[in-house]
Coordinates of C-alpha atoms and ligand atoms in Angstrom, one line a residue:
Chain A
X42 CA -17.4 15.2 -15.7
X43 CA -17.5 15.3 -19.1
X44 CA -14.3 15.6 -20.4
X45 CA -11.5 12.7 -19.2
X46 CA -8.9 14.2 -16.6
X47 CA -5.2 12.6 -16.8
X48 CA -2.2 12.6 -14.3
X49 CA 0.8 12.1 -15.0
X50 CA 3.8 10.9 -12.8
X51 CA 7.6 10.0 -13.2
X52 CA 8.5 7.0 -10.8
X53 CA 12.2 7.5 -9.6
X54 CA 13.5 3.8 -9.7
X55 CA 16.6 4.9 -7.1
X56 CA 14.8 5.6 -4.2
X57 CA 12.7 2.7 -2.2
X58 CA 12.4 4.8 1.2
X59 CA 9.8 7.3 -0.5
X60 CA 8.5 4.7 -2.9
X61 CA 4.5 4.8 -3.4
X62 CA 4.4 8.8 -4.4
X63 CA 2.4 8.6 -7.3
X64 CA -0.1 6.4 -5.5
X65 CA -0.6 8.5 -2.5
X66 CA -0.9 11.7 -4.6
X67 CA -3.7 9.5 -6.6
X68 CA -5.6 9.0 -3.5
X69 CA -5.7 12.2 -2.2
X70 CA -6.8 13.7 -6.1
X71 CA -9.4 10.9 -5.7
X72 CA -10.5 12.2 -3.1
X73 CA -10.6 15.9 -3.9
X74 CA -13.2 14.3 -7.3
X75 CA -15.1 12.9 -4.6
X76 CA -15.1 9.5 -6.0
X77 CA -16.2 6.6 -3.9
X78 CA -13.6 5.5 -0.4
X79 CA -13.7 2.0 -1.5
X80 CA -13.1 2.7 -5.4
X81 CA -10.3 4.8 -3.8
X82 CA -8.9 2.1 -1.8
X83 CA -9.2 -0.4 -4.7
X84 CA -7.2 2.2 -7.2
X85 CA -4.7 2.7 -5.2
X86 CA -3.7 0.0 -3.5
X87 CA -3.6 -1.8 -7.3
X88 CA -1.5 2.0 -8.2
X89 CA 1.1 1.1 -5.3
X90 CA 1.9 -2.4 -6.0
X91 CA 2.2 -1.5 -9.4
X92 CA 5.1 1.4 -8.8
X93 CA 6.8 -0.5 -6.3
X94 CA 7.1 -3.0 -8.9
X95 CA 8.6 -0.8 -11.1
X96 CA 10.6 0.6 -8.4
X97 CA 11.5 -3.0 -7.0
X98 CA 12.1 -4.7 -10.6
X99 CA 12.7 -2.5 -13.1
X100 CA 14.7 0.3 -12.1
X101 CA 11.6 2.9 -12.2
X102 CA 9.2 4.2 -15.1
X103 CA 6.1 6.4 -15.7
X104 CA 2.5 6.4 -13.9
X105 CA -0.6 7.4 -15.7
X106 CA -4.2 7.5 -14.7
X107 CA -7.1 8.8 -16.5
X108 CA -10.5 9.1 -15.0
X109 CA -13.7 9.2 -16.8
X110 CA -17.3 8.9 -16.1
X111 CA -17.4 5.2 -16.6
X112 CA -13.8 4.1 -15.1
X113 CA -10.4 4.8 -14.2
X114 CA -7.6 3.9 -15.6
X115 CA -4.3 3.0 -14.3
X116 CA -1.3 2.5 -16.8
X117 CA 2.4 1.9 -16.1
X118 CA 5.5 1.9 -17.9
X119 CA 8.9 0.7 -17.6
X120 CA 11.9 0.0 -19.2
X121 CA 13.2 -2.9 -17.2
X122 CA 14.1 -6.7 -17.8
X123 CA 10.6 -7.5 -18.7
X124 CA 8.8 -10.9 -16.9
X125 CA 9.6 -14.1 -18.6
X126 CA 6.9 -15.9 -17.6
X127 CA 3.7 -13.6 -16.9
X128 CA 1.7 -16.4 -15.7
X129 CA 3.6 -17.6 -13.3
X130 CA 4.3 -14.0 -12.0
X131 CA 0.8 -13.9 -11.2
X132 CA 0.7 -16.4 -8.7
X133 CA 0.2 -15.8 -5.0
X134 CA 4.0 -16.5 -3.6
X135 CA 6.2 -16.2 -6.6
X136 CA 9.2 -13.4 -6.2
X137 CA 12.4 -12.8 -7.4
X138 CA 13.0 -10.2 -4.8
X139 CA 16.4 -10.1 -3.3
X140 CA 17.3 -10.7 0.2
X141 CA 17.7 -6.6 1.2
X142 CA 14.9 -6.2 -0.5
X143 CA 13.1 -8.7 1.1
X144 CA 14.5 -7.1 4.6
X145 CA 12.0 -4.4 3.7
X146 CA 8.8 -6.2 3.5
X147 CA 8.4 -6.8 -0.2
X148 CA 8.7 -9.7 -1.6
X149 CA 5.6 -11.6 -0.5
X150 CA 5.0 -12.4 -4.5
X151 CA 1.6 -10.7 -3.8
X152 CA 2.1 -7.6 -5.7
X153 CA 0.3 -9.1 -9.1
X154 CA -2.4 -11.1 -7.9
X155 CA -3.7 -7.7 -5.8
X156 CA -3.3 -5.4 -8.5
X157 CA -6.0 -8.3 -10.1
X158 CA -8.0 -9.0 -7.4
X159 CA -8.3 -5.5 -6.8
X160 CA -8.9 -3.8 -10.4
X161 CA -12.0 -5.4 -12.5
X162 CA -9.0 -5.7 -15.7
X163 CA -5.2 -5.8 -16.0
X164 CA -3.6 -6.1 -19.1
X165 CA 0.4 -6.9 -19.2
X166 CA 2.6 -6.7 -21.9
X167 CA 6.1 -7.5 -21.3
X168 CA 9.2 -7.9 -23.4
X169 CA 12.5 -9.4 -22.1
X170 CA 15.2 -6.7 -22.3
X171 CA 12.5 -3.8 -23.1
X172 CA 10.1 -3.5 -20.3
X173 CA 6.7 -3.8 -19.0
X174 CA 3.2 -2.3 -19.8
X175 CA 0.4 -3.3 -17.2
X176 CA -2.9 -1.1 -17.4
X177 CA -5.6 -1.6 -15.3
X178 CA -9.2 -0.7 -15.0
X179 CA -11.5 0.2 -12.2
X180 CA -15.5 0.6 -13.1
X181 CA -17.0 3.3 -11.7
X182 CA -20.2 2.0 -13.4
Chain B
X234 CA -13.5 2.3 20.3
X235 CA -11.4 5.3 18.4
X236 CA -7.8 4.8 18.3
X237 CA -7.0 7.7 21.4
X238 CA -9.2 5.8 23.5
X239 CA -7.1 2.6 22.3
X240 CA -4.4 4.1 23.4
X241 CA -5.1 5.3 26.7
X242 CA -7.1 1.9 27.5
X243 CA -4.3 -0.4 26.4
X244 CA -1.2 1.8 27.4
X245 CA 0.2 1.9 23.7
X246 CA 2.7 4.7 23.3
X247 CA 1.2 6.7 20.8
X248 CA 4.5 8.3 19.0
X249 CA 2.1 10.3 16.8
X250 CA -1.5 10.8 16.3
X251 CA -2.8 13.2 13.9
X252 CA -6.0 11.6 13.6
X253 CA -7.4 10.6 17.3
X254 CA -10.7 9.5 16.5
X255 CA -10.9 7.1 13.5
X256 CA -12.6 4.8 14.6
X257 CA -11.1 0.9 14.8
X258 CA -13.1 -2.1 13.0
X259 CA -10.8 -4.6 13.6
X260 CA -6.8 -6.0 14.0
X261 CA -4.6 -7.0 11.2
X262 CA -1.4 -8.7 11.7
X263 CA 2.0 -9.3 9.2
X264 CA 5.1 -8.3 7.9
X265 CA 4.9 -8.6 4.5
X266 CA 3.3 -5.4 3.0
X267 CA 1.7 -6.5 -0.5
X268 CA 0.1 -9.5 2.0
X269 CA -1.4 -6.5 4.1
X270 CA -1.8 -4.4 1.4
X271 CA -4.0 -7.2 0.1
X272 CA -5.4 -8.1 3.0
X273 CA -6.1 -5.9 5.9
X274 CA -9.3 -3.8 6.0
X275 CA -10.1 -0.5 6.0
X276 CA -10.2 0.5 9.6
X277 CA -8.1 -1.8 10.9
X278 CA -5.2 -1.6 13.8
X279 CA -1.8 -2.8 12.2
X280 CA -0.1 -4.8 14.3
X281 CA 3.9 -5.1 12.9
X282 CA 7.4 -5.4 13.8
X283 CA 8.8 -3.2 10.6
X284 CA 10.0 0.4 10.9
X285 CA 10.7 1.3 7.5
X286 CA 9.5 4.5 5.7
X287 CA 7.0 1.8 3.3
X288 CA 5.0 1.5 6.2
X289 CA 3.4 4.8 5.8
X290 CA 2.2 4.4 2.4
X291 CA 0.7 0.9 3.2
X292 CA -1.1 2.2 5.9
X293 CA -2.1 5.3 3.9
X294 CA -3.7 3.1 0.9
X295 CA -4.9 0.3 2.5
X296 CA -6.6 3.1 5.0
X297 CA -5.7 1.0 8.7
X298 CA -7.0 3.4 11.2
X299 CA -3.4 3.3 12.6
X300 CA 0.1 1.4 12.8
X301 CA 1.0 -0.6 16.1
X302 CA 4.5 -1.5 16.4
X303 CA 5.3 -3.9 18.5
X304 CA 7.9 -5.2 20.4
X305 CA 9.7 -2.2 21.1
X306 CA 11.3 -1.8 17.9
X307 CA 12.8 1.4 17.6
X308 CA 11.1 4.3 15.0
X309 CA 13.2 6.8 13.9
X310 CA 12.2 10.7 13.9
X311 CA 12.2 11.2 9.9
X312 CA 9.2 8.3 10.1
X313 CA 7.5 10.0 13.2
X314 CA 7.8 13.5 11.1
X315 CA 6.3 12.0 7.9
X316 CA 3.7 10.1 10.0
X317 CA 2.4 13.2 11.5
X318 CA 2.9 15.1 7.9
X319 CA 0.6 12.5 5.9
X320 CA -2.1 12.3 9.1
X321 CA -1.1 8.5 9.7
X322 CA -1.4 7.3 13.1
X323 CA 1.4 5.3 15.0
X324 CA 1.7 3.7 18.0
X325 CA 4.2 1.7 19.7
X326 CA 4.1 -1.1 22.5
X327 CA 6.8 -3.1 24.3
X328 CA 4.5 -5.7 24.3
X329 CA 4.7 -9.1 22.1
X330 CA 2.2 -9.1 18.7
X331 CA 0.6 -11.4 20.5
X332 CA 0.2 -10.2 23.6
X333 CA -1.0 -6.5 21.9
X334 CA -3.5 -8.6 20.0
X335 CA -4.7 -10.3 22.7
X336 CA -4.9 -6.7 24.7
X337 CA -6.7 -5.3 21.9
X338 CA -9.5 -8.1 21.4
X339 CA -9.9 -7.7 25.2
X340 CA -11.2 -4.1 24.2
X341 CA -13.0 -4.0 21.0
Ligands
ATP465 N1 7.6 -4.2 -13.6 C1 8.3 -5.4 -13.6 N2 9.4 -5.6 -14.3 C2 10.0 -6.8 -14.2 N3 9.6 -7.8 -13.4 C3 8.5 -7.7 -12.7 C4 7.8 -6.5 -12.7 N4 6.7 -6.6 -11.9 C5 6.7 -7.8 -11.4 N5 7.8 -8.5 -11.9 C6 8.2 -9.9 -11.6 O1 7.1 -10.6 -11.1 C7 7.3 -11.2 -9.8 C8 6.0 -11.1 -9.0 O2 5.6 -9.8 -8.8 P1 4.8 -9.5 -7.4 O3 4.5 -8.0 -7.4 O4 3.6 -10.4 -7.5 O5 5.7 -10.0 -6.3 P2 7.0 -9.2 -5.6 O6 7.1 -7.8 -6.2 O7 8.2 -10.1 -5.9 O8 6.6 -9.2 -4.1 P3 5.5 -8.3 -3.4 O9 4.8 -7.6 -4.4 O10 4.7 -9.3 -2.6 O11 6.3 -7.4 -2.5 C9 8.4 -10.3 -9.3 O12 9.2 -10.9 -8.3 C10 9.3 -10.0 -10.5 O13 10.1 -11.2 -10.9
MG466 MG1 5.4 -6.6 -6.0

């Protein structure tokens, strides 16, 4: 594949029940390109924390992943509070999930440090009071 | 061991089963999804006590072969239909995590 190919998705911040869309329908266009399981596994799992971040903490945003020969690219968008302290959000065990969100399962302050451990870059840019910009990048190479 | 023959063996419930014979590597146990999410392999049984629709997609990207919930906690229809809709497989057990664990390592 010469050329890059780009999907794009809308993450609907209102709904946690069907949260994890985007990164579903990633795996299964994955799969259709035939790229490896385990690069698979890696983008998508890193694509789901990701979204249900955005979901979780900042009321929703916008998904976009390009794939070229050398890597794919994971990029998210939001327009919520921002993270004050980036750093320290990327530590195993820090949340600022509420309690009925924590009723659900999240909240385990792991989202971050998979979305590194599982992507060979991430990049965040945040902004109090303008959003967040993570992308992330998974070699192929 | 594939997760049918789980199943029958161990006398898990299986609520749905669209995909019979992936094969099982190994157990994973937890509540937390981002901790399984980061944590569990590929291949695994998922051992948990939560019901909630998020299940499905953590079991779909982290690719368990299936979801064992334990304890008897009740799964509603909607999940069963979505379950069965996205190929994930999903068993339940009265038993405690523990005891379904221990069940399981007796097996694999
Ligand atoms: N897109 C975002 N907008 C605003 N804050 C965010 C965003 N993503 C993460 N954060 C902040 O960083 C913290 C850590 O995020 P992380 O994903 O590691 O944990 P979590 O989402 O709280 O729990 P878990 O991911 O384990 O369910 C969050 O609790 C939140 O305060
Ligand atoms: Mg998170």
């Amino acid at each position: 594949m010469s050329e890059a190919l780009k999907f794009h998705f809308d993450v609907d911040g209102t709904d946690f029940t069907s949260a994890g869309q985007a990164s579903v329908q990633i795996k299964k266009n994955l799969r259709q390109l035939g790229i490896a399981p385990d690069i698979i596994r890696r983008v998508s799992i890193a694509m789901y924390e990701g979204e249900i971040n955005m979901v979780i903490h900042a009321g929703g945003g916008e998904a976009d992943v390009t794939v070229t020969e050398d890597c794919i690219e994971i990029s998210l968008r939001d327009h919520g509070p921002g993270i004050k302290n980036i750093e320290q959000a990327m530590q195993e065990g820090f949340s600022t999930a509420t309690d009925t969100i924590r009723t659900l399962g999240f909240g385990a302050g792991m989202g971050l440090p998979n979305m590194k451990r599982y992507t060979d870059d991430i990049q965040i840019t945040s902004e109090i009071g303008k959003g967040t910009d993570i992308v992330m990048r998974v070699n192929l190479k | 061991m594939t997760v049918a023959e789980l199943c029958k063996q161990a006398g898990f419930k299986a609520e749905v089963l669209p995909d019979p014979d992936r094969e099982i590597s190994g157990v994973y146990i937890g509540d937390l999804l981002s901790w399984v999410m980061g944590r569990a392999n590929s291949g695994d049984v998922w051992i948990t006590i939560m019901s909630n629709n998020n299940i499905l997609a953590v079991a779909s990207l982290a690719d368990t072969a299936c979801i064992l919930v334990a304890e008897d906690v009740a799964l509603e229809s909607e999940l069963l239909k979505t379950a069965e809709e996205k190929g994930i497989n999903v068993l339940l057990t009265d038993k405690s995590i523990y005891d379904a664990a221990v069940t399981i390592s007796k097996l694999i």
